[in-house]
CSV table of C-alpha atoms in Angstrom, one decimal:
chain,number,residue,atom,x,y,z
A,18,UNK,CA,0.0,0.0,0.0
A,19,UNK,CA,1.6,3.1,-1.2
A,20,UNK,CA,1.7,5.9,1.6
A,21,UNK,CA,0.3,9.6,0.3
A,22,UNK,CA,2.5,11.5,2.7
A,23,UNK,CA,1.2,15.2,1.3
A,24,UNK,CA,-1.9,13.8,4.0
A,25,UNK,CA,0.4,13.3,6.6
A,26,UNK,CA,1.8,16.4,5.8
A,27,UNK,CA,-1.1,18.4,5.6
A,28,UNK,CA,-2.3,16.8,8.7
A,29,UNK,CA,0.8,17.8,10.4
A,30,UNK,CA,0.9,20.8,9.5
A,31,UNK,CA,-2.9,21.5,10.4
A,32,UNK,CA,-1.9,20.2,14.0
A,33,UNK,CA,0.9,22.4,14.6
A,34,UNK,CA,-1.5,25.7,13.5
A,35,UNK,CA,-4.3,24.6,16.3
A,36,UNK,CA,-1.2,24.1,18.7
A,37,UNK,CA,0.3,27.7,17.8
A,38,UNK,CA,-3.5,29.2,18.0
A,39,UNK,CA,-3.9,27.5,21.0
A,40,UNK,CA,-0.6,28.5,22.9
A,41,UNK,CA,-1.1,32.5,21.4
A,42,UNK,CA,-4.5,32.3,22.4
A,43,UNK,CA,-3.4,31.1,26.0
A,44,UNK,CA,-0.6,33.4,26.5
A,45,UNK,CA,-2.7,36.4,24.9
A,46,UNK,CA,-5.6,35.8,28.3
A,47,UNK,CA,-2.7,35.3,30.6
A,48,UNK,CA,-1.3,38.7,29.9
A,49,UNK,CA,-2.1,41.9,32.6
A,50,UNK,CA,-4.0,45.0,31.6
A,51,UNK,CA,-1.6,47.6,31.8
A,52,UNK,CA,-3.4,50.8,30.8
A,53,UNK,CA,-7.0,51.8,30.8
A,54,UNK,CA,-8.1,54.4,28.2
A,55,UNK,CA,-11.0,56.3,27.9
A,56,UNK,CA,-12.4,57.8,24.6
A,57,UNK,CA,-15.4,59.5,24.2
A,58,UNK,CA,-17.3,60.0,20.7
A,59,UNK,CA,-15.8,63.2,18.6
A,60,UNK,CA,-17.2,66.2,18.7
A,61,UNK,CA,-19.1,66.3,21.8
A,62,UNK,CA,-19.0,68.2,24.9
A,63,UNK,CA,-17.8,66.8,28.1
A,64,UNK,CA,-20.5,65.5,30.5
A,65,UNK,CA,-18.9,63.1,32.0
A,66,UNK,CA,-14.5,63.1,32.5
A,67,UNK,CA,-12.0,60.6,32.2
A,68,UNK,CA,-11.6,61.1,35.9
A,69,UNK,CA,-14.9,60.5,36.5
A,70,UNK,CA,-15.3,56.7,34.3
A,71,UNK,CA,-12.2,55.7,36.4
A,72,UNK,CA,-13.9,57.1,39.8
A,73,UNK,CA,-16.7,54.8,38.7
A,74,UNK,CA,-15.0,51.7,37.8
A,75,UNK,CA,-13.6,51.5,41.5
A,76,UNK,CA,-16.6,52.4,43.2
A,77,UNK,CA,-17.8,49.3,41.5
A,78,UNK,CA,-15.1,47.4,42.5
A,79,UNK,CA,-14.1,46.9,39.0
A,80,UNK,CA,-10.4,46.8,39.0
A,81,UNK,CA,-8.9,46.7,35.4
A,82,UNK,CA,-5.1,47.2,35.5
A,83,UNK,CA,-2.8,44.6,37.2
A,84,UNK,CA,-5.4,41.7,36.5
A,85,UNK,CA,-5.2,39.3,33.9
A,86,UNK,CA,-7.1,39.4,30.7
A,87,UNK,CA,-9.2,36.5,31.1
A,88,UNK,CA,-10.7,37.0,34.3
A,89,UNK,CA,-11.6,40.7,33.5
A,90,UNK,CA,-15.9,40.4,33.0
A,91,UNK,CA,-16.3,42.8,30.3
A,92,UNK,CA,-19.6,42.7,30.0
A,93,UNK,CA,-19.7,43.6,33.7
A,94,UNK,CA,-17.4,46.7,32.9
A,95,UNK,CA,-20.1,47.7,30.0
A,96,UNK,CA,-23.0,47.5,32.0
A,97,UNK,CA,-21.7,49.4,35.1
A,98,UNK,CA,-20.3,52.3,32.4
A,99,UNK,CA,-24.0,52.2,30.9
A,100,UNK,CA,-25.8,53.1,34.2
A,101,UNK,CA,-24.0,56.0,34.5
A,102,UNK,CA,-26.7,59.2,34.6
A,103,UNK,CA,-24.3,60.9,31.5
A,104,UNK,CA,-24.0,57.8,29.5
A,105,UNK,CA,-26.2,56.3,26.5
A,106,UNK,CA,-23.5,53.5,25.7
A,107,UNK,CA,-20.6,52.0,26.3
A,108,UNK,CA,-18.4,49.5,24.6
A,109,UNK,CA,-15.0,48.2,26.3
A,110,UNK,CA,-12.3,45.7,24.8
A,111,UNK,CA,-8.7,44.4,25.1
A,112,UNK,CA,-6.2,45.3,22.9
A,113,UNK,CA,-3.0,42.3,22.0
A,114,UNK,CA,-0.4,44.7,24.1
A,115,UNK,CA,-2.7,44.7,27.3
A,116,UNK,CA,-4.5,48.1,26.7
A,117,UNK,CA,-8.4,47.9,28.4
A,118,UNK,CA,-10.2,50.8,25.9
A,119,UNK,CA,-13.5,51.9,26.5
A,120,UNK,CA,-15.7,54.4,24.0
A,121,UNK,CA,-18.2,56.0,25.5
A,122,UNK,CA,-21.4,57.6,23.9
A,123,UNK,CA,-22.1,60.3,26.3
A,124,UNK,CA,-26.0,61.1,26.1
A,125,UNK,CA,-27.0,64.6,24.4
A,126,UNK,CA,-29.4,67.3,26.2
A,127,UNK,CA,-31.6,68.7,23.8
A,128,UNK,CA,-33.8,70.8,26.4
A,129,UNK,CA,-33.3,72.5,29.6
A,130,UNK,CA,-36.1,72.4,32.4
A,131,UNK,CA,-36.7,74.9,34.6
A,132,UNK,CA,-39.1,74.4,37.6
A,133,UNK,CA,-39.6,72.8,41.0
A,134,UNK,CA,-36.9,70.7,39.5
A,135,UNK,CA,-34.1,71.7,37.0
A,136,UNK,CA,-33.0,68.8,34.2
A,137,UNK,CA,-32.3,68.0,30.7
A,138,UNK,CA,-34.3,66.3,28.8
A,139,UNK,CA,-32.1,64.0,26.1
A,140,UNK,CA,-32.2,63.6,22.5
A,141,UNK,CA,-34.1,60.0,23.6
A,142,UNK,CA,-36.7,61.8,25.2
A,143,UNK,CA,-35.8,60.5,29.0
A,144,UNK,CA,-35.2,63.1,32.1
A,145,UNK,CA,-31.4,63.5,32.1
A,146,UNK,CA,-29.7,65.1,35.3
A,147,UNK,CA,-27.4,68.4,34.7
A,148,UNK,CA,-23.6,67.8,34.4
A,149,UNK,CA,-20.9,68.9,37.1
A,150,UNK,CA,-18.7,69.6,33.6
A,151,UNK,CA,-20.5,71.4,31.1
A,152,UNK,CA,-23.8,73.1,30.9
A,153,UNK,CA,-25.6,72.7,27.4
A,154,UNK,CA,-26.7,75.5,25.4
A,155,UNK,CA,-29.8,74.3,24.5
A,156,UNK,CA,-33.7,75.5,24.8
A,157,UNK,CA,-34.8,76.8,28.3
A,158,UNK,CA,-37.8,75.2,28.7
A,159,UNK,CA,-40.9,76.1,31.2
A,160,UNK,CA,-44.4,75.2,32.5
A,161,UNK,CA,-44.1,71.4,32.2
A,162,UNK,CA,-42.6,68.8,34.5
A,163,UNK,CA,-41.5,64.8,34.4
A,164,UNK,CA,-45.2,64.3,33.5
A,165,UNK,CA,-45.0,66.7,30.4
A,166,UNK,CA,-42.1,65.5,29.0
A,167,UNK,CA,-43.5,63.0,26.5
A,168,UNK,CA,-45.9,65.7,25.3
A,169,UNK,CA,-42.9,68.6,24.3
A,170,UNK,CA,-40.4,65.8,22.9
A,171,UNK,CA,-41.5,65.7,19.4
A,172,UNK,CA,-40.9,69.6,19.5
A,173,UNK,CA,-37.8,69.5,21.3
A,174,UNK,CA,-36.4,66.7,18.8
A,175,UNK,CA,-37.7,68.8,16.1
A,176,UNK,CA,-36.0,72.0,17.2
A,177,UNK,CA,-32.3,69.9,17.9
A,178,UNK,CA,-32.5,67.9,14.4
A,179,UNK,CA,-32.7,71.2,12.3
A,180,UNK,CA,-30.1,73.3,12.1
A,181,UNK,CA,-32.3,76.9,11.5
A,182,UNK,CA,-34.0,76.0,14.7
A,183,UNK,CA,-31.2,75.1,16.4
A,184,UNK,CA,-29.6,78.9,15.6
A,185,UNK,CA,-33.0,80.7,16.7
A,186,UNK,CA,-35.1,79.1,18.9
A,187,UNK,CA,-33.9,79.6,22.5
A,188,UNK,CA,-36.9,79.0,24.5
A,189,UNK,CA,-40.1,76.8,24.7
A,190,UNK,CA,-43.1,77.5,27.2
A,191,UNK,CA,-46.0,75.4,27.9
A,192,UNK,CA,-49.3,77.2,28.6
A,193,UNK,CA,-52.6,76.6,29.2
A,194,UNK,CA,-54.3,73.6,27.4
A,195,UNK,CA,-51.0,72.5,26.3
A,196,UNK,CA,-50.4,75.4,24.1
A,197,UNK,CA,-46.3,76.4,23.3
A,198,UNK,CA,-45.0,79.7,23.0
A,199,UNK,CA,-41.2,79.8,21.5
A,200,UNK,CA,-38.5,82.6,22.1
A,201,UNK,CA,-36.3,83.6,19.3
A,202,UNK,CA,-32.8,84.4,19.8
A,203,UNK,CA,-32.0,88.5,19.4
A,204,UNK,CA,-35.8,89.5,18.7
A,205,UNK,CA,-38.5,91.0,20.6
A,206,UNK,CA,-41.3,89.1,19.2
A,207,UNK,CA,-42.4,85.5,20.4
A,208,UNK,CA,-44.1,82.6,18.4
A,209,UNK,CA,-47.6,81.1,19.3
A,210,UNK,CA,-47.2,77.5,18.3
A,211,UNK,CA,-50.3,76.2,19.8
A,212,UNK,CA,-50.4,72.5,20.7
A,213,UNK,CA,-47.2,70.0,19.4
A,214,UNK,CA,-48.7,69.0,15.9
A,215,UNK,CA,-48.6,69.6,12.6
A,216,UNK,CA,-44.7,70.6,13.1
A,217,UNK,CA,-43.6,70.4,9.4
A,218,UNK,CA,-46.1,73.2,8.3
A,219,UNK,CA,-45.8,75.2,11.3
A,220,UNK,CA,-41.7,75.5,11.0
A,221,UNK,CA,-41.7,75.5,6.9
A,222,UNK,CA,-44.4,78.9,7.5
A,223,UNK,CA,-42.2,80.0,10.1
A,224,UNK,CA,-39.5,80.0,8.2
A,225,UNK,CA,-40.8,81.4,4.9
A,226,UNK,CA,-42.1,84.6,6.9
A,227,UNK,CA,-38.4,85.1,8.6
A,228,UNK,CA,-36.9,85.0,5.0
A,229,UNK,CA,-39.6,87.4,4.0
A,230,UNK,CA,-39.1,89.9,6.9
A,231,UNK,CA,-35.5,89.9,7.2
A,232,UNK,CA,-35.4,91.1,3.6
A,233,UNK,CA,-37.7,93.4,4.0
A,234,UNK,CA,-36.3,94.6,7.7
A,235,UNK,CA,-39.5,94.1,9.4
A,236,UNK,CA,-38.8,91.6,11.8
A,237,UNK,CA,-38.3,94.3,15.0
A,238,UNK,CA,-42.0,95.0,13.7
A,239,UNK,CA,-43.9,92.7,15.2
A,240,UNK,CA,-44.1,91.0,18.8
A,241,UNK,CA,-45.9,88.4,18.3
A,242,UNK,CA,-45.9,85.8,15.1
A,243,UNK,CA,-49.1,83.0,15.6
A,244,UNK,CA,-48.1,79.6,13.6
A,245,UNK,CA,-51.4,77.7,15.3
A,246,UNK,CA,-53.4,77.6,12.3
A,247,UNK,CA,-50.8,75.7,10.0
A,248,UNK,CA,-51.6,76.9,6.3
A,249,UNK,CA,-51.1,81.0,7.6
A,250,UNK,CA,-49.1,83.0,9.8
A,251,UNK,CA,-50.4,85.5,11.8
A,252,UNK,CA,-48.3,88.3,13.0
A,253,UNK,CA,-49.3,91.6,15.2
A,254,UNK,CA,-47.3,94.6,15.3
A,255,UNK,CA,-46.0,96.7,17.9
């Protein structure tokens, strides 16, 4: 019987990969984290520090550096990163050379409440505590509560995801009946927006009337522009 030895070659050679795999593998988990590192998503504004992820990792008895890879419980690490009151998400691995990195998705204000109690509300819609680190320059709002909050998110979301808005609108007001009046940066009139519906219309009048009276320089006319009917804008003078 003629022997195919490119078989027992192959075979050999197979062998000797899943030892090498297995030995790298081994001596990879047996290695110590040496350095944590903390990086938060680009372009955002500080809400929570470095200082302060670290602060939390050991009040959770988490200890990262000087323990070995393998008996680190990442997904223990995520989840006590995610409960923090200034974090959306969190994502932590191991690099080869021992490094234990963690990105952080810090969650975004896009409303201030002032009150019986001062918060954010987030870009998710949930009651958000203010920062120790930075204070948001977003829309002062007034006249609602936790209860409210559901109501003025579809405004408040509206407002943050367009850029115009973003620029102009600097306060929102709840009155009576659920009716929202809105400040606008640098002018003396106000906007009646009525109940939170019908947002498109409302905004795309809104801002096809502030085109118009810029132009025309009328816009330190009037003090008070009414968007509650949706197909018109009504505007009184000073």
């Amino acid at each position: 019987m003629k022997i195919n030895y490119n078989y027992i070659k192959a075979f050999l050679l197979l062998a000797a990969l899943i030892f090498l795999f297995g030995f790298a593998e081994k001596r990879n988990n047996s290695r110590e984290i040496n350095k944590v590192e903390v990086q938060f998503m680009e372009f955002e504004n500080l809400y929570v520090t470095e200082e302060a992820v670290n602060k939390l990792l050991i009040q959770n008895n988490v200890t990262a550096t000087g323990v070995v890879k393998e008996t680190l419980d990442l997904n223990r690490v995520e989840k006590v990163l995610r409960a923090h009151d200034m974090v959306e998400n969190a994502e932590v691995f191991v690099t080869l050379d021992g490094v234990l990195k963690t990105t952080i998705n810090q969650r975004r204000p896009i409303g201030r409440v002032f009150g019986a109690e001062i918060f954010y509300v987030d870009r998710l819609g949930d009651k958000m505590p203010l920062s120790p680190y930075y204070s948001a320059r977003v829309p002062v709002i007034t006249g609602i509560g936790e209860n409210e909050i559901k109501e003025v998110y579809p405004l408040l979301d509206f407002i943050y995801n367009d850029e115009f808005l973003q620029q102009h609108i600097t306060g929102v007001h709840r009155k009576t009946g659920g009716h929202y009046e809105l400040d606008v940066r640098k002018m003396d009139f106000d906007i009646f927006f009525g109940k939170v519906e019908n947002l498109d219309t409302k905004f795309n009048n809104f801002k096809a009337f502030y085109k118009k009276a810029h132009k025309d320089e009328l816009l330190n006319t009037y003090k008070m522009v009414d968007l509650q009917f949706g197909n018109q804008v009504v505007c009184t003078k000073k």
